[in-house]
């Protein structure tokens, strides 16, 4: 009997594709974000408000994943930016291959921002790197405050948590302080922004976060191409 | 060599794998098959996989998914050996390493709150055993 040390990622194939995407984004200065939450936390509503606030000439595109239907793509296409639906059939997450395939007929060099709306699921999407710069997790006030403790993986991997439906706080038995504390127990450095897609509360801060990250992606591009 | 995804054991075969762990089991089996090609005279008997506390993977579901995938195939004798890796933090101040429990990031040695995760994210193939 012979023991062979392997030491490689189980999802190595996905990882390789994700790194290729990441490198393409980096070379073109494109910011890619991956939005992850349970079904119904408000990913699509947030994107509607986000696209609505973008300048007409913004170079932004959206890939939106669901098991079935083109409903989200239809909702998001109204704002005039390129949107493509990825229907996974039965699969509970997006993987890097699906992203690569759906990007094939878009010109990445025409984009500054690529938003990926993952399949509504707090578990599986956390395992699949899509080549994004940042994972963003949404938690809504109509869920439980202990979700970060129940599903720590995604709260640990996300850079930013959006606490959504903040306008419902007076009507639901949700303690926002406890939810934030739970999220920071899992991930002490996690950034948190409270938002409401209905009233618009917090959306300025969210747009500012996006702008700052886009500038960072562009700045990296300049330092990478500057002559030494 | 790719795993045949349309396994008769998978009730959702036409749409790929709806279950997260089954897809991961398929990726592990693909690695076993790739390694087997390098040992034409041998036979892979075991594959060792590290599962971190933060990997988001359920070990029982993965074990079950793997068994379902290899059942009645030439890969049936391959044993999946899962090793659980707990979340370990390193203190940014005193460099003390400790097992994190109850999501409490505080360093038990010096009391510092800023500690970094250095273990527990694994979803790695560690080793394989081959009978040559």
mmCIF file of C-alpha atoms in Angstrom:
data_model
loop_
_atom_site.group_PDB
_atom_site.id
_atom_site.type_symbol
_atom_site.label_atom_id
_atom_site.label_comp_id
_atom_site.label_asym_id
_atom_site.label_seq_id
_atom_site.Cartn_x
_atom_site.Cartn_y
_atom_site.Cartn_z
ATOM 1 C CA UNK A 1 0.000 0.000 0.000
ATOM 2 C CA UNK A 2 1.262 3.386 -1.028
ATOM 3 C CA UNK A 3 0.222 6.698 0.448
ATOM 4 C CA UNK A 4 0.322 9.714 -1.864
ATOM 5 C CA UNK A 5 0.156 13.206 -0.394
ATOM 6 C CA UNK A 6 -2.117 15.285 -2.596
ATOM 7 C CA UNK A 7 -2.897 18.571 -0.782
ATOM 8 C CA UNK A 8 -5.178 20.206 -3.283
ATOM 9 C CA UNK A 9 -8.549 21.890 -3.101
ATOM 10 C CA UNK A 10 -11.526 19.606 -3.582
ATOM 11 C CA UNK A 11 -13.071 22.260 -5.801
ATOM 12 C CA UNK A 12 -9.777 22.769 -7.609
ATOM 13 C CA UNK A 13 -11.398 22.924 -11.039
ATOM 14 C CA UNK A 14 -13.758 25.681 -9.925
ATOM 15 C CA UNK A 15 -10.877 27.466 -8.201
ATOM 16 C CA UNK A 16 -8.769 27.496 -11.372
ATOM 17 C CA UNK A 17 -11.635 29.000 -13.399
ATOM 18 C CA UNK A 18 -12.371 31.517 -10.635
ATOM 19 C CA UNK A 19 -8.740 32.669 -10.579
ATOM 20 C CA UNK A 20 -8.812 33.118 -14.376
ATOM 21 C CA UNK A 21 -11.914 35.310 -14.050
ATOM 22 C CA UNK A 22 -10.329 37.268 -11.195
ATOM 23 C CA UNK A 23 -7.236 37.915 -13.292
ATOM 24 C CA UNK A 24 -9.362 39.157 -16.227
ATOM 25 C CA UNK A 25 -11.273 41.513 -13.930
ATOM 26 C CA UNK A 26 -8.015 42.743 -12.425
ATOM 27 C CA UNK A 27 -6.431 43.441 -15.810
ATOM 28 C CA UNK A 28 -9.463 45.456 -16.922
ATOM 29 C CA UNK A 29 -10.120 47.156 -13.583
ATOM 30 C CA UNK A 30 -13.605 45.625 -13.339
ATOM 31 C CA UNK A 31 -15.091 45.303 -9.853
ATOM 32 C CA UNK A 32 -17.026 42.057 -9.415
ATOM 33 C CA UNK A 33 -19.267 41.531 -6.396
ATOM 34 C CA UNK A 34 -21.172 38.395 -5.420
ATOM 35 C CA UNK A 35 -24.447 38.954 -3.532
ATOM 36 C CA UNK A 36 -25.481 36.058 -1.313
ATOM 37 C CA UNK A 37 -28.455 35.614 1.020
ATOM 38 C CA UNK A 38 -31.347 33.369 1.902
ATOM 39 C CA UNK A 39 -34.301 33.497 -0.521
ATOM 40 C CA UNK A 40 -36.397 36.575 0.145
ATOM 41 C CA UNK A 41 -33.808 38.721 1.941
ATOM 42 C CA UNK A 42 -34.096 41.369 -0.748
ATOM 43 C CA UNK A 43 -31.224 40.855 -3.194
ATOM 44 C CA UNK A 44 -33.275 41.724 -6.267
ATOM 45 C CA UNK A 45 -35.026 44.672 -4.592
ATOM 46 C CA UNK A 46 -31.649 46.050 -3.538
ATOM 47 C CA UNK A 47 -30.361 45.676 -7.090
ATOM 48 C CA UNK A 48 -33.415 47.479 -8.478
ATOM 49 C CA UNK A 49 -32.701 50.440 -6.204
ATOM 50 C CA UNK A 50 -28.980 50.242 -6.966
ATOM 51 C CA UNK A 51 -29.432 50.275 -10.746
ATOM 52 C CA UNK A 52 -32.021 53.041 -10.415
ATOM 53 C CA UNK A 53 -29.432 55.228 -8.686
ATOM 54 C CA UNK A 54 -26.701 54.607 -11.254
ATOM 55 C CA UNK A 55 -25.936 57.328 -13.820
ATOM 56 C CA UNK A 56 -27.292 56.479 -17.250
ATOM 57 C CA UNK A 57 -23.821 56.020 -18.690
ATOM 58 C CA UNK A 58 -22.616 53.686 -15.920
ATOM 59 C CA UNK A 59 -20.776 50.651 -17.196
ATOM 60 C CA UNK A 60 -22.531 48.089 -15.037
ATOM 61 C CA UNK A 61 -23.942 44.644 -15.804
ATOM 62 C CA UNK A 62 -25.771 42.023 -13.757
ATOM 63 C CA UNK A 63 -25.780 38.244 -13.804
ATOM 64 C CA UNK A 64 -28.646 36.886 -11.746
ATOM 65 C CA UNK A 65 -28.978 33.249 -10.709
ATOM 66 C CA UNK A 66 -32.112 31.271 -9.907
ATOM 67 C CA UNK A 67 -33.225 27.669 -10.162
ATOM 68 C CA UNK A 68 -36.027 28.591 -12.565
ATOM 69 C CA UNK A 69 -37.693 31.558 -14.340
ATOM 70 C CA UNK A 70 -36.427 34.728 -16.004
ATOM 71 C CA UNK A 71 -38.384 36.883 -13.542
ATOM 72 C CA UNK A 72 -35.405 38.592 -11.888
ATOM 73 C CA UNK A 73 -33.748 39.441 -15.189
ATOM 74 C CA UNK A 74 -37.019 41.004 -16.365
ATOM 75 C CA UNK A 75 -37.268 43.065 -13.171
ATOM 76 C CA UNK A 76 -33.700 44.284 -13.523
ATOM 77 C CA UNK A 77 -33.657 44.847 -17.300
ATOM 78 C CA UNK A 78 -36.018 47.848 -16.910
ATOM 79 C CA UNK A 79 -33.113 50.054 -15.885
ATOM 80 C CA UNK A 80 -31.402 49.793 -19.260
ATOM 81 C CA UNK A 81 -28.206 48.025 -18.185
ATOM 82 C CA UNK A 82 -27.181 44.612 -19.528
ATOM 83 C CA UNK A 83 -28.737 41.839 -17.427
ATOM 84 C CA UNK A 84 -28.553 38.124 -17.951
ATOM 85 C CA UNK A 85 -30.405 35.383 -16.104
ATOM 86 C CA UNK A 86 -28.579 32.188 -15.203
ATOM 87 C CA UNK A 87 -31.109 29.426 -14.575
ATOM 88 C CA UNK A 88 -29.332 26.583 -12.862
ATOM 89 C CA UNK A 89 -32.045 23.950 -13.275
ATOM 90 C CA UNK A 90 -31.781 22.362 -9.871
ATOM 91 C CA UNK A 91 -28.357 23.448 -8.722
ATOM 92 C CA UNK A 92 -28.307 25.414 -5.492
ATOM 93 C CA UNK A 93 -25.420 27.785 -6.276
ATOM 94 C CA UNK A 94 -23.549 29.460 -9.119
ATOM 95 C CA UNK A 95 -20.071 28.227 -10.000
ATOM 96 C CA UNK A 96 -17.216 29.838 -11.906
ATOM 97 C CA UNK A 97 -17.944 27.853 -15.062
ATOM 98 C CA UNK A 98 -21.499 29.253 -15.266
ATOM 99 C CA UNK A 99 -20.141 32.792 -14.845
ATOM 100 C CA UNK A 100 -17.527 32.293 -17.569
ATOM 101 C CA UNK A 101 -20.104 30.857 -19.939
ATOM 102 C CA UNK A 102 -22.580 33.702 -19.444
ATOM 103 C CA UNK A 103 -19.885 36.357 -19.786
ATOM 104 C CA UNK A 104 -18.742 34.933 -23.114
ATOM 105 C CA UNK A 105 -20.795 37.265 -25.314
ATOM 106 C CA UNK A 106 -20.291 40.383 -23.193
ATOM 107 C CA UNK A 107 -17.273 42.609 -23.640
ATOM 108 C CA UNK A 108 -15.725 42.822 -20.186
ATOM 109 C CA UNK A 109 -13.642 45.824 -21.254
ATOM 110 C CA UNK A 110 -16.913 47.777 -21.561
ATOM 111 C CA UNK A 111 -17.657 47.242 -17.864
ATOM 112 C CA UNK A 112 -16.596 48.871 -14.608
ATOM 113 C CA UNK A 113 -18.879 46.871 -12.354
ATOM 114 C CA UNK A 114 -20.193 43.327 -12.623
ATOM 115 C CA UNK A 115 -22.816 42.356 -10.065
ATOM 116 C CA UNK A 116 -23.540 38.673 -9.553
ATOM 117 C CA UNK A 117 -26.767 37.868 -7.714
ATOM 118 C CA UNK A 118 -26.308 34.320 -6.454
ATOM 119 C CA UNK A 119 -29.037 31.724 -6.012
ATOM 120 C CA UNK A 120 -30.967 32.372 -2.779
ATOM 121 C CA UNK A 121 -29.158 30.076 -0.356
ATOM 122 C CA UNK A 122 -26.910 30.754 2.639
ATOM 123 C CA UNK A 123 -25.015 27.475 2.472
ATOM 124 C CA UNK A 124 -23.715 26.276 -0.895
ATOM 125 C CA UNK A 125 -22.767 29.600 -2.557
ATOM 126 C CA UNK A 126 -20.197 30.144 0.195
ATOM 127 C CA UNK A 127 -18.100 27.216 -1.084
ATOM 128 C CA UNK A 128 -17.842 28.390 -4.699
ATOM 129 C CA UNK A 129 -15.421 31.156 -5.578
ATOM 130 C CA UNK A 130 -16.732 33.049 -8.619
ATOM 131 C CA UNK A 131 -13.608 35.184 -9.023
ATOM 132 C CA UNK A 132 -15.327 38.099 -7.285
ATOM 133 C CA UNK A 133 -13.518 40.880 -5.414
ATOM 134 C CA UNK A 134 -15.963 40.674 -2.564
ATOM 135 C CA UNK A 135 -18.786 38.527 -1.308
ATOM 136 C CA UNK A 136 -21.639 40.518 0.191
ATOM 137 C CA UNK A 137 -24.142 38.843 2.475
ATOM 138 C CA UNK A 138 -27.674 40.152 3.062
ATOM 139 C CA UNK A 139 -29.604 39.506 6.266
ATOM 140 C CA UNK A 140 -33.131 40.873 6.556
ATOM 141 C CA UNK A 141 -34.980 41.967 9.671
ATOM 142 C CA UNK A 142 -37.701 39.400 8.943
ATOM 143 C CA UNK A 143 -35.204 36.581 9.587
ATOM 144 C CA UNK A 144 -33.649 35.460 12.870
ATOM 145 C CA UNK A 145 -30.851 37.390 14.611
ATOM 146 C CA UNK A 146 -28.943 34.141 15.055
ATOM 147 C CA UNK A 147 -28.527 33.426 11.332
ATOM 148 C CA UNK A 148 -24.830 34.402 11.411
ATOM 149 C CA UNK A 149 -24.303 31.751 14.102
ATOM 150 C CA UNK A 150 -26.340 29.137 12.243
ATOM 151 C CA UNK A 151 -24.647 29.755 8.883
ATOM 152 C CA UNK A 152 -21.214 31.053 9.902
ATOM 153 C CA UNK A 153 -19.393 30.124 6.704
ATOM 154 C CA UNK A 154 -20.889 32.848 4.524
ATOM 155 C CA UNK A 155 -20.754 35.528 7.235
ATOM 156 C CA UNK A 156 -17.095 34.701 7.702
ATOM 157 C CA UNK A 157 -16.278 34.913 3.997
ATOM 158 C CA UNK A 158 -18.297 38.064 3.239
ATOM 159 C CA UNK A 159 -16.588 41.455 3.444
ATOM 160 C CA UNK A 160 -19.797 43.365 3.877
ATOM 161 C CA UNK A 161 -23.141 42.555 5.446
ATOM 162 C CA UNK A 162 -26.213 44.485 4.396
ATOM 163 C CA UNK A 163 -28.896 44.437 7.066
ATOM 164 C CA UNK A 164 -31.935 44.771 4.794
ATOM 165 C CA UNK A 165 -35.600 45.717 5.352
ATOM 166 C CA UNK A 166 -34.455 47.998 8.166
ATOM 167 C CA UNK A 167 -37.756 49.921 7.780
ATOM 168 C CA UNK A 168 -39.578 46.893 9.227
ATOM 169 C CA UNK A 169 -37.765 47.106 12.578
ATOM 170 C CA UNK A 170 -40.720 48.655 14.467
ATOM 171 C CA UNK A 171 -42.988 45.819 13.356
ATOM 172 C CA UNK A 172 -40.869 42.709 13.792
ATOM 173 C CA UNK A 173 -39.364 41.072 16.887
ATOM 174 C CA UNK A 174 -35.858 41.496 15.492
ATOM 175 C CA UNK A 175 -33.044 42.887 17.613
ATOM 176 C CA UNK A 176 -30.623 44.553 15.186
ATOM 177 C CA UNK A 177 -27.899 44.973 17.841
ATOM 178 C CA UNK A 178 -27.942 41.243 18.592
ATOM 179 C CA UNK A 179 -27.831 40.431 14.858
ATOM 180 C CA UNK A 180 -24.799 42.713 14.343
ATOM 181 C CA UNK A 181 -23.094 41.305 17.421
ATOM 182 C CA UNK A 182 -23.660 37.738 16.188
ATOM 183 C CA UNK A 183 -22.245 38.615 12.772
ATOM 184 C CA UNK A 184 -19.154 40.170 14.367
ATOM 185 C CA UNK A 185 -18.659 37.181 16.646
ATOM 186 C CA UNK A 186 -18.240 35.083 13.510
ATOM 187 C CA UNK A 187 -16.279 37.763 11.650
ATOM 188 C CA UNK A 188 -14.930 40.597 13.818
ATOM 189 C CA UNK A 189 -13.804 42.743 10.841
ATOM 190 C CA UNK A 190 -17.128 42.486 8.968
ATOM 191 C CA UNK A 191 -18.459 45.805 7.664
ATOM 192 C CA UNK A 192 -22.190 46.296 8.196
ATOM 193 C CA UNK A 193 -24.570 48.736 6.508
ATOM 194 C CA UNK A 194 -28.284 48.996 7.395
ATOM 195 C CA UNK A 195 -30.481 49.510 4.338
ATOM 196 C CA UNK A 196 -34.086 49.662 3.231
ATOM 197 C CA UNK A 197 -34.933 49.249 -0.421
ATOM 198 C CA UNK A 198 -38.423 50.543 0.338
ATOM 199 C CA UNK A 199 -37.606 53.839 2.085
ATOM 200 C CA UNK A 200 -34.128 54.272 0.632
ATOM 201 C CA UNK A 201 -32.519 54.466 4.083
ATOM 202 C CA UNK A 202 -28.830 53.548 4.001
ATOM 203 C CA UNK A 203 -28.670 53.355 0.216
ATOM 204 C CA UNK A 204 -26.341 56.347 -0.007
ATOM 205 C CA UNK A 205 -23.851 54.547 2.214
ATOM 206 C CA UNK A 206 -24.179 51.391 0.116
ATOM 207 C CA UNK A 207 -23.628 53.327 -3.140
ATOM 208 C CA UNK A 208 -20.630 55.028 -1.538
ATOM 209 C CA UNK A 209 -19.197 51.632 -0.570
ATOM 210 C CA UNK A 210 -19.596 50.489 -4.180
ATOM 211 C CA UNK A 211 -17.968 53.658 -5.517
ATOM 212 C CA UNK A 212 -15.014 53.334 -3.153
ATOM 213 C CA UNK A 213 -14.496 49.699 -4.152
ATOM 214 C CA UNK A 214 -14.684 50.590 -7.841
ATOM 215 C CA UNK A 215 -12.047 53.259 -7.340
ATOM 216 C CA UNK A 216 -9.868 50.702 -5.584
ATOM 217 C CA UNK A 217 -10.230 48.281 -8.516
ATOM 218 C CA UNK A 218 -9.227 51.086 -10.928
ATOM 219 C CA UNK A 219 -6.332 52.199 -8.725
ATOM 220 C CA UNK A 220 -4.955 48.669 -8.704
ATOM 221 C CA UNK A 221 -5.145 48.718 -12.483
ATOM 222 C CA UNK A 222 -2.996 51.857 -12.635
ATOM 223 C CA UNK A 223 -0.386 50.579 -10.215
ATOM 224 C CA UNK A 224 -0.259 47.298 -12.133
ATOM 225 C CA UNK A 225 0.328 48.979 -15.494
ATOM 226 C CA UNK A 226 2.557 51.870 -14.367
ATOM 227 C CA UNK A 227 6.153 51.622 -15.668
ATOM 228 C CA UNK A 228 8.780 50.915 -13.015
ATOM 229 C CA UNK B 1 -12.139 11.677 -17.052
ATOM 230 C CA UNK B 2 -15.368 13.173 -15.802
ATOM 231 C CA UNK B 3 -17.807 11.621 -13.380
ATOM 232 C CA UNK B 4 -20.977 10.504 -15.123
ATOM 233 C CA UNK B 5 -23.397 13.040 -13.677
ATOM 234 C CA UNK B 6 -26.487 11.342 -14.998
ATOM 235 C CA UNK B 7 -26.190 8.584 -12.453
ATOM 236 C CA UNK B 8 -29.252 6.415 -12.058
ATOM 237 C CA UNK B 9 -28.861 6.999 -8.340
ATOM 238 C CA UNK B 10 -29.528 10.683 -8.664
ATOM 239 C CA UNK B 11 -33.235 11.453 -8.863
ATOM 240 C CA UNK B 12 -32.544 14.986 -10.114
ATOM 241 C CA UNK B 13 -30.050 13.819 -12.707
ATOM 242 C CA UNK B 14 -31.410 15.880 -15.599
ATOM 243 C CA UNK B 15 -30.723 19.115 -13.796
ATOM 244 C CA UNK B 16 -27.345 18.252 -12.379
ATOM 245 C CA UNK B 17 -26.920 18.082 -8.625
ATOM 246 C CA UNK B 18 -29.272 20.004 -6.421
ATOM 247 C CA UNK B 19 -27.469 18.815 -3.320
ATOM 248 C CA UNK B 20 -24.322 20.701 -2.485
ATOM 249 C CA UNK B 21 -22.454 17.758 -0.943
ATOM 250 C CA UNK B 22 -23.187 15.496 -3.890
ATOM 251 C CA UNK B 23 -21.477 17.963 -6.236
ATOM 252 C CA UNK B 24 -18.500 18.057 -3.870
ATOM 253 C CA UNK B 25 -18.473 14.247 -3.727
ATOM 254 C CA UNK B 26 -18.381 14.246 -7.547
ATOM 255 C CA UNK B 27 -15.376 16.598 -7.493
ATOM 256 C CA UNK B 28 -13.578 14.265 -5.060
ATOM 257 C CA UNK B 29 -14.331 11.276 -7.275
ATOM 258 C CA UNK B 30 -12.981 13.170 -10.300
ATOM 259 C CA UNK B 31 -9.705 13.687 -8.437
ATOM 260 C CA UNK B 32 -9.587 9.983 -7.567
ATOM 261 C CA UNK B 33 -10.150 9.098 -11.216
ATOM 262 C CA UNK B 34 -7.427 11.497 -12.347
ATOM 263 C CA UNK B 35 -4.985 10.034 -9.816
ATOM 264 C CA UNK B 36 -5.937 6.482 -10.882
ATOM 265 C CA UNK B 37 -4.801 7.262 -14.432
ATOM 266 C CA UNK B 38 -1.313 7.819 -13.036
ATOM 267 C CA UNK B 39 -1.273 4.338 -11.457
ATOM 268 C CA UNK B 40 -2.504 2.020 -14.232
ATOM 269 C CA UNK B 41 -1.262 -1.067 -12.403
ATOM 270 C CA UNK B 42 -2.611 -0.002 -9.022
ATOM 271 C CA UNK B 43 -5.932 0.533 -7.388
ATOM 272 C CA UNK B 44 -6.969 3.451 -5.213
ATOM 273 C CA UNK B 45 -8.382 2.238 -1.929
ATOM 274 C CA UNK B 46 -8.785 5.410 0.089
ATOM 275 C CA UNK B 47 -9.044 9.167 -0.325
ATOM 276 C CA UNK B 48 -8.475 11.490 2.622
ATOM 277 C CA UNK B 49 -10.279 14.857 2.664
ATOM 278 C CA UNK B 50 -9.982 17.684 5.175
ATOM 279 C CA UNK B 51 -13.249 19.437 6.040
ATOM 280 C CA UNK B 52 -12.884 22.707 7.907
ATOM 281 C CA UNK B 53 -15.410 23.892 10.434
ATOM 282 C CA UNK B 54 -16.072 26.943 8.225
ATOM 283 C CA UNK B 55 -16.224 25.087 4.912
ATOM 284 C CA UNK B 56 -20.020 24.880 4.990
ATOM 285 C CA UNK B 57 -19.917 21.178 4.166
ATOM 286 C CA UNK B 58 -21.842 18.561 6.113
ATOM 287 C CA UNK B 59 -19.687 15.483 6.627
ATOM 288 C CA UNK B 60 -22.527 12.965 6.885
ATOM 289 C CA UNK B 61 -24.166 14.259 3.705
ATOM 290 C CA UNK B 62 -20.807 14.197 1.898
ATOM 291 C CA UNK B 63 -20.062 10.644 3.057
ATOM 292 C CA UNK B 64 -23.524 9.569 1.959
ATOM 293 C CA UNK B 65 -23.236 11.359 -1.396
ATOM 294 C CA UNK B 66 -19.895 9.722 -2.094
ATOM 295 C CA UNK B 67 -21.222 6.253 -1.280
ATOM 296 C CA UNK B 68 -24.204 6.821 -3.560
ATOM 297 C CA UNK B 69 -21.929 7.948 -6.397
ATOM 298 C CA UNK B 70 -19.549 4.971 -6.270
ATOM 299 C CA UNK B 71 -22.160 2.294 -5.561
ATOM 300 C CA UNK B 72 -22.183 -0.448 -8.224
ATOM 301 C CA UNK B 73 -19.246 1.145 -10.051
ATOM 302 C CA UNK B 74 -15.579 0.195 -10.234
ATOM 303 C CA UNK B 75 -14.925 2.924 -7.634
ATOM 304 C CA UNK B 76 -17.060 1.267 -4.967
ATOM 305 C CA UNK B 77 -14.025 -0.013 -2.977
ATOM 306 C CA UNK B 78 -12.699 3.536 -2.501
ATOM 307 C CA UNK B 79 -13.109 4.635 1.114
ATOM 308 C CA UNK B 80 -13.677 8.323 1.829
ATOM 309 C CA UNK B 81 -11.794 9.341 4.978
ATOM 310 C CA UNK B 82 -12.985 12.715 6.281
ATOM 311 C CA UNK B 83 -10.907 14.669 8.750
ATOM 312 C CA UNK B 84 -12.622 17.508 10.613
ATOM 313 C CA UNK B 85 -10.487 20.626 11.044
ATOM 314 C CA UNK B 86 -11.657 22.958 13.815
ATOM 315 C CA UNK B 87 -11.445 26.727 13.565
ATOM 316 C CA UNK B 88 -8.131 27.974 14.906
ATOM 317 C CA UNK B 89 -7.307 31.649 15.526
ATOM 318 C CA UNK B 90 -3.952 33.340 15.943
ATOM 319 C CA UNK B 91 -3.703 36.369 18.170
ATOM 320 C CA UNK B 92 -2.480 39.492 16.340
ATOM 321 C CA UNK B 93 -0.774 40.707 19.525
ATOM 322 C CA UNK B 94 0.854 37.737 21.254
ATOM 323 C CA UNK B 95 0.684 35.178 18.363
ATOM 324 C CA UNK B 96 -0.975 32.636 20.636
ATOM 325 C CA UNK B 97 -2.933 30.032 18.653
ATOM 326 C CA UNK B 98 -6.185 28.733 20.049
ATOM 327 C CA UNK B 99 -9.221 26.706 19.102
ATOM 328 C CA UNK B 100 -12.148 29.050 18.659
ATOM 329 C CA UNK B 101 -15.313 27.947 20.384
ATOM 330 C CA UNK B 102 -18.727 29.587 20.542
ATOM 331 C CA UNK B 103 -17.520 32.209 18.048
ATOM 332 C CA UNK B 104 -15.533 33.956 20.728
ATOM 333 C CA UNK B 105 -12.523 35.535 18.972
ATOM 334 C CA UNK B 106 -10.862 36.813 22.159
ATOM 335 C CA UNK B 107 -7.337 35.563 22.839
ATOM 336 C CA UNK B 108 -7.453 33.465 26.021
ATOM 337 C CA UNK B 109 -3.833 34.348 26.774
ATOM 338 C CA UNK B 110 -3.697 38.145 26.513
ATOM 339 C CA UNK B 111 -7.337 39.168 26.047
ATOM 340 C CA UNK B 112 -6.860 40.752 22.581
ATOM 341 C CA UNK B 113 -9.986 40.725 20.379
ATOM 342 C CA UNK B 114 -8.235 41.096 17.032
ATOM 343 C CA UNK B 115 -7.321 37.531 16.127
ATOM 344 C CA UNK B 116 -7.011 35.966 12.658
ATOM 345 C CA UNK B 117 -8.463 32.734 11.407
ATOM 346 C CA UNK B 118 -5.615 30.393 10.404
ATOM 347 C CA UNK B 119 -7.502 27.091 10.212
ATOM 348 C CA UNK B 120 -11.006 25.818 9.612
ATOM 349 C CA UNK B 121 -11.633 26.897 6.018
ATOM 350 C CA UNK B 122 -10.249 23.663 4.503
ATOM 351 C CA UNK B 123 -12.007 21.730 1.784
ATOM 352 C CA UNK B 124 -8.880 19.916 0.634
ATOM 353 C CA UNK B 125 -7.881 16.510 -0.618
ATOM 354 C CA UNK B 126 -5.059 15.489 1.710
ATOM 355 C CA UNK B 127 -3.943 12.069 0.464
ATOM 356 C CA UNK B 128 -4.839 8.923 -1.422
ATOM 357 C CA UNK B 129 -3.837 5.327 -0.763
ATOM 358 C CA UNK B 130 -2.928 3.087 -3.685
ATOM 359 C CA UNK B 131 -2.481 -0.702 -3.710
ATOM 360 C CA UNK B 132 0.202 -1.343 -6.313
#
